[in-house]
Structures are given as structure tokens and as C-alpha cells.
């Protein structure tokens, strides 16, 4: 009989451990892109929205803007796993839609082309880490792979 993963085991090989590493990796990837883009290449990540003061997006802002959505994504996946066997598919579609929508502020703010490129790359880096990790660790995906053995 195939063993079904419920996502409740502890340790680095558990879905929760893998997701925690995914969140850390996504945040680290965004910060690495910031470190290359701002300090090394000199693209000051100063953005200005109409009617507001310019804001300099430093490492702290990039870290928070990567960490918070990553944790919210984890919470959404966990909630979906409790209510539907299609959690992985629904979460992935939502994540891809959110990634697309996340580019709207980048397009609409006033910033240099280099700054916009760095910001866009941070969004892509977070998605490139989180989407595969969360897809692989979704309970329905673990159940599917276990039943094929």
C-alpha cells in the first residue's frame, strides 16, 4: 500500500522543512539579486509613485517584500491542502497569476530602467524558487507520486 504524505512530519525532508527552505531560498535569491543590482552594478532602487515621495528600496525592504508573500503563499497552500485534492494545481495557478500581477507596480512606478529590471528579477527569483518547491511538496502531489510506485 502506498504511503500518503500529509505534510505533518518534522525535519528537513518533510514538506514543512522543504517549504521553510524554499521560503529562505526565495528570500535569499531576492536579496542576492538586490546585492548585485544595487551595490555592485550601482542601480539605486529608488521608486516613486505618482503623488508620493521617492522610496529607496534597500535590503530590508527587498527581504520583507520577498519573505511576506512567500509565507502567505505557504499559508494559502496549507489551507488549500485541507479543503481540496487539487491544492497543487490551484496554488500554482494562483502563484503564476500573482507573479503576473506583481509586475504592474514595476511598470507603473517612476524608476530607472536598471532599477525596474532588478526589481523584476527579484520577483522572478522568488517565483522560480517557491513554485517548484511548493508544487513538489503539495500533499496531493506527494500522494500521487506514492501511488505510482
PDB file of C-alpha atoms in Angstrom:
ATOM      1  CA  UNK A   1       0.000   0.000   0.000  1.00  0.00           C
ATOM      2  CA  UNK A   2       1.349   3.451  -0.907  1.00  0.00           C
ATOM      3  CA  UNK A   3       2.206   5.796   1.898  1.00  0.00           C
ATOM      4  CA  UNK A   4       0.494   9.182   1.648  1.00  0.00           C
ATOM      5  CA  UNK A   5       2.346  12.257   2.842  1.00  0.00           C
ATOM      6  CA  UNK A   6       0.233  14.538   4.989  1.00  0.00           C
ATOM      7  CA  UNK A   7       2.823  17.277   5.301  1.00  0.00           C
ATOM      8  CA  UNK A   8       2.964  16.852   9.080  1.00  0.00           C
ATOM      9  CA  UNK A   9       6.341  15.137   9.551  1.00  0.00           C
ATOM     10  CA  UNK A  10       9.140  17.106  11.161  1.00  0.00           C
ATOM     11  CA  UNK A  11      12.625  17.535   9.782  1.00  0.00           C
ATOM     12  CA  UNK A  12      14.335  18.895   6.688  1.00  0.00           C
ATOM     13  CA  UNK A  13      12.924  16.133   4.431  1.00  0.00           C
ATOM     14  CA  UNK A  14       9.336  16.840   5.451  1.00  0.00           C
ATOM     15  CA  UNK A  15       7.133  19.058   3.301  1.00  0.00           C
ATOM     16  CA  UNK A  16       7.249  21.722   6.019  1.00  0.00           C
ATOM     17  CA  UNK A  17      11.031  21.588   6.168  1.00  0.00           C
ATOM     18  CA  UNK A  18      11.322  21.782   2.403  1.00  0.00           C
ATOM     19  CA  UNK A  19       8.889  24.694   2.300  1.00  0.00           C
ATOM     20  CA  UNK A  20      10.816  26.528   5.016  1.00  0.00           C
ATOM     21  CA  UNK A  21      13.993  26.069   2.986  1.00  0.00           C
ATOM     22  CA  UNK A  22      12.097  27.260  -0.088  1.00  0.00           C
ATOM     23  CA  UNK A  23      10.981  30.424   1.698  1.00  0.00           C
ATOM     24  CA  UNK A  24      14.541  31.038   2.901  1.00  0.00           C
ATOM     25  CA  UNK A  25      15.892  30.328  -0.582  1.00  0.00           C
ATOM     26  CA  UNK A  26      13.384  32.651  -2.248  1.00  0.00           C
ATOM     27  CA  UNK A  27      14.217  35.448   0.177  1.00  0.00           C
ATOM     28  CA  UNK A  28      17.931  34.795  -0.273  1.00  0.00           C
ATOM     29  CA  UNK A  29      17.596  34.815  -4.058  1.00  0.00           C
ATOM     30  CA  UNK A  30      15.811  38.175  -3.993  1.00  0.00           C
ATOM     31  CA  UNK A  31      18.483  39.608  -1.695  1.00  0.00           C
ATOM     32  CA  UNK A  32      21.254  38.232  -3.912  1.00  0.00           C
ATOM     33  CA  UNK A  33      19.749  39.969  -6.940  1.00  0.00           C
ATOM     34  CA  UNK A  34      19.438  43.181  -4.931  1.00  0.00           C
ATOM     35  CA  UNK A  35      23.100  42.846  -3.861  1.00  0.00           C
ATOM     36  CA  UNK A  36      24.231  42.501  -7.463  1.00  0.00           C
ATOM     37  CA  UNK A  37      21.881  45.159  -8.806  1.00  0.00           C
ATOM     38  CA  UNK A  38      22.304  47.925  -6.268  1.00  0.00           C
ATOM     39  CA  UNK A  39      25.685  47.775  -4.545  1.00  0.00           C
ATOM     40  CA  UNK A  40      27.646  46.057  -7.339  1.00  0.00           C
ATOM     41  CA  UNK A  41      26.070  47.437 -10.514  1.00  0.00           C
ATOM     42  CA  UNK A  42      25.020  50.739  -8.964  1.00  0.00           C
ATOM     43  CA  UNK A  43      21.304  50.693  -9.765  1.00  0.00           C
ATOM     44  CA  UNK A  44      19.803  52.673  -6.895  1.00  0.00           C
ATOM     45  CA  UNK A  45      16.427  51.083  -6.341  1.00  0.00           C
ATOM     46  CA  UNK A  46      14.613  54.355  -5.882  1.00  0.00           C
ATOM     47  CA  UNK A  47      10.999  54.220  -6.964  1.00  0.00           C
ATOM     48  CA  UNK A  48       8.363  56.904  -6.975  1.00  0.00           C
ATOM     49  CA  UNK A  49       4.658  56.539  -7.385  1.00  0.00           C
ATOM     50  CA  UNK A  50       2.596  59.460  -8.553  1.00  0.00           C
ATOM     51  CA  UNK A  51       1.842  61.841  -5.692  1.00  0.00           C
ATOM     52  CA  UNK A  52       4.279  60.169  -3.271  1.00  0.00           C
ATOM     53  CA  UNK A  53       7.822  60.767  -2.110  1.00  0.00           C
ATOM     54  CA  UNK A  54      10.573  58.653  -3.692  1.00  0.00           C
ATOM     55  CA  UNK A  55      11.428  55.482  -1.752  1.00  0.00           C
ATOM     56  CA  UNK A  56      14.809  53.798  -1.722  1.00  0.00           C
ATOM     57  CA  UNK A  57      14.289  50.041  -1.606  1.00  0.00           C
ATOM     58  CA  UNK A  58      17.167  48.686   0.416  1.00  0.00           C
ATOM     59  CA  UNK A  59      17.964  45.163   1.530  1.00  0.00           C
ATOM     60  CA  UNK A  60      15.420  45.269   4.356  1.00  0.00           C
ATOM     61  CA  UNK A  61      12.572  46.233   2.021  1.00  0.00           C
ATOM     62  CA  UNK A  62      13.555  43.597  -0.530  1.00  0.00           C
ATOM     63  CA  UNK A  63      13.785  40.966   2.222  1.00  0.00           C
ATOM     64  CA  UNK A  64      10.371  41.827   3.633  1.00  0.00           C
ATOM     65  CA  UNK A  65       8.775  42.000   0.173  1.00  0.00           C
ATOM     66  CA  UNK A  66      10.167  38.530  -0.590  1.00  0.00           C
ATOM     67  CA  UNK A  67       9.531  36.929   2.806  1.00  0.00           C
ATOM     68  CA  UNK A  68       5.960  38.102   3.437  1.00  0.00           C
ATOM     69  CA  UNK A  69       4.445  36.855   0.153  1.00  0.00           C
ATOM     70  CA  UNK A  70       6.418  33.614   0.475  1.00  0.00           C
ATOM     71  CA  UNK A  71       4.911  32.936   3.889  1.00  0.00           C
ATOM     72  CA  UNK A  72       1.450  33.921   2.667  1.00  0.00           C
ATOM     73  CA  UNK A  73       1.873  31.530  -0.258  1.00  0.00           C
ATOM     74  CA  UNK A  74       2.779  28.748   2.155  1.00  0.00           C
ATOM     75  CA  UNK A  75      -0.299  29.535   4.250  1.00  0.00           C
ATOM     76  CA  UNK A  76      -2.519  29.501   1.167  1.00  0.00           C
ATOM     77  CA  UNK A  77      -1.142  26.151   0.034  1.00  0.00           C
ATOM     78  CA  UNK A  78      -1.633  24.666   3.506  1.00  0.00           C
ATOM     79  CA  UNK A  79      -5.221  25.922   3.579  1.00  0.00           C
ATOM     80  CA  UNK A  80      -5.933  24.555   0.106  1.00  0.00           C
ATOM     81  CA  UNK A  81      -4.478  21.168   1.052  1.00  0.00           C
ATOM     82  CA  UNK A  82      -7.072  20.912   3.801  1.00  0.00           C
ATOM     83  CA  UNK A  83     -10.026  21.508   1.502  1.00  0.00           C
ATOM     84  CA  UNK A  84      -9.235  20.165  -1.955  1.00  0.00           C
ATOM     85  CA  UNK A  85      -7.261  17.417  -3.649  1.00  0.00           C
ATOM     86  CA  UNK A  86      -6.402  19.991  -6.347  1.00  0.00           C
ATOM     87  CA  UNK A  87      -4.372  22.151  -3.961  1.00  0.00           C
ATOM     88  CA  UNK A  88      -1.171  21.995  -6.013  1.00  0.00           C
ATOM     89  CA  UNK A  89      -2.906  22.962  -9.236  1.00  0.00           C
ATOM     90  CA  UNK A  90      -4.981  25.759  -7.694  1.00  0.00           C
ATOM     91  CA  UNK A  91      -1.999  27.143  -5.772  1.00  0.00           C
ATOM     92  CA  UNK A  92       0.258  27.064  -8.831  1.00  0.00           C
ATOM     93  CA  UNK A  93      -2.316  28.894 -10.956  1.00  0.00           C
ATOM     94  CA  UNK A  94      -2.757  31.492  -8.213  1.00  0.00           C
ATOM     95  CA  UNK A  95       1.014  31.897  -7.836  1.00  0.00           C
ATOM     96  CA  UNK A  96       1.504  32.407 -11.567  1.00  0.00           C
ATOM     97  CA  UNK A  97      -1.353  34.915 -11.687  1.00  0.00           C
ATOM     98  CA  UNK A  98       0.107  36.793  -8.719  1.00  0.00           C
ATOM     99  CA  UNK A  99       3.527  36.808 -10.385  1.00  0.00           C
ATOM    100  CA  UNK A 100       1.999  38.403 -13.481  1.00  0.00           C
ATOM    101  CA  UNK A 101       0.121  40.984 -11.390  1.00  0.00           C
ATOM    102  CA  UNK A 102       3.269  41.756  -9.381  1.00  0.00           C
ATOM    103  CA  UNK A 103       4.803  43.359 -12.473  1.00  0.00           C
ATOM    104  CA  UNK A 104       2.099  46.061 -12.633  1.00  0.00           C
ATOM    105  CA  UNK A 105       3.654  48.205  -9.882  1.00  0.00           C
ATOM    106  CA  UNK A 106       7.064  47.866 -11.535  1.00  0.00           C
ATOM    107  CA  UNK A 107       5.602  49.142 -14.791  1.00  0.00           C
ATOM    108  CA  UNK A 108       3.702  51.990 -13.145  1.00  0.00           C
ATOM    109  CA  UNK A 109       6.389  53.453 -10.860  1.00  0.00           C
ATOM    110  CA  UNK A 110       8.943  56.020 -11.896  1.00  0.00           C
ATOM    111  CA  UNK A 111      12.395  54.458 -11.733  1.00  0.00           C
ATOM    112  CA  UNK A 112      15.380  53.918 -13.956  1.00  0.00           C
ATOM    113  CA  UNK A 113      15.320  51.041 -16.422  1.00  0.00           C
ATOM    114  CA  UNK A 114      18.047  49.277 -14.465  1.00  0.00           C
ATOM    115  CA  UNK A 115      16.112  49.609 -11.226  1.00  0.00           C
ATOM    116  CA  UNK A 116      12.987  48.213 -12.843  1.00  0.00           C
ATOM    117  CA  UNK A 117      14.994  45.311 -14.252  1.00  0.00           C
ATOM    118  CA  UNK A 118      16.454  44.493 -10.834  1.00  0.00           C
ATOM    119  CA  UNK A 119      13.004  44.623  -9.242  1.00  0.00           C
ATOM    120  CA  UNK A 120      11.525  42.409 -11.965  1.00  0.00           C
ATOM    121  CA  UNK A 121      14.343  39.902 -11.487  1.00  0.00           C
ATOM    122  CA  UNK A 122      13.656  39.756  -7.737  1.00  0.00           C
ATOM    123  CA  UNK A 123      10.029  38.851  -8.473  1.00  0.00           C
ATOM    124  CA  UNK A 124      11.107  36.170 -10.921  1.00  0.00           C
ATOM    125  CA  UNK A 125      13.685  34.773  -8.476  1.00  0.00           C
ATOM    126  CA  UNK A 126      11.133  34.378  -5.688  1.00  0.00           C
ATOM    127  CA  UNK A 127       8.735  32.611  -8.059  1.00  0.00           C
ATOM    128  CA  UNK A 128      11.479  30.436  -9.547  1.00  0.00           C
ATOM    129  CA  UNK A 129      12.309  29.078  -6.098  1.00  0.00           C
ATOM    130  CA  UNK A 130       8.873  28.880  -4.484  1.00  0.00           C
ATOM    131  CA  UNK A 131       6.710  27.494  -7.260  1.00  0.00           C
ATOM    132  CA  UNK A 132       8.703  24.284  -7.837  1.00  0.00           C
ATOM    133  CA  UNK A 133       9.296  23.688  -4.114  1.00  0.00           C
ATOM    134  CA  UNK A 134       5.669  24.199  -3.141  1.00  0.00           C
ATOM    135  CA  UNK A 135       4.467  22.174  -6.145  1.00  0.00           C
ATOM    136  CA  UNK A 136       6.698  19.229  -5.207  1.00  0.00           C
ATOM    137  CA  UNK A 137       5.692  19.318  -1.549  1.00  0.00           C
ATOM    138  CA  UNK A 138       1.943  19.685  -2.002  1.00  0.00           C
ATOM    139  CA  UNK A 139       0.124  16.818  -0.258  1.00  0.00           C
ATOM    140  CA  UNK A 140      -1.744  15.806  -3.394  1.00  0.00           C
ATOM    141  CA  UNK A 141       1.491  15.676  -5.387  1.00  0.00           C
ATOM    142  CA  UNK A 142       3.107  13.528  -2.663  1.00  0.00           C
ATOM    143  CA  UNK A 143       0.077  11.227  -2.652  1.00  0.00           C
ATOM    144  CA  UNK A 144       0.149  10.941  -6.454  1.00  0.00           C
ATOM    145  CA  UNK A 145       3.836  10.033  -6.593  1.00  0.00           C
ATOM    146  CA  UNK A 146       3.435   7.490  -3.792  1.00  0.00           C
ATOM    147  CA  UNK A 147       0.549   5.735  -5.548  1.00  0.00           C
ATOM    148  CA  UNK A 148       2.580   5.208  -8.731  1.00  0.00           C
ATOM    149  CA  UNK A 149       5.209   3.025  -7.081  1.00  0.00           C
TER     150      UNK A 149
END
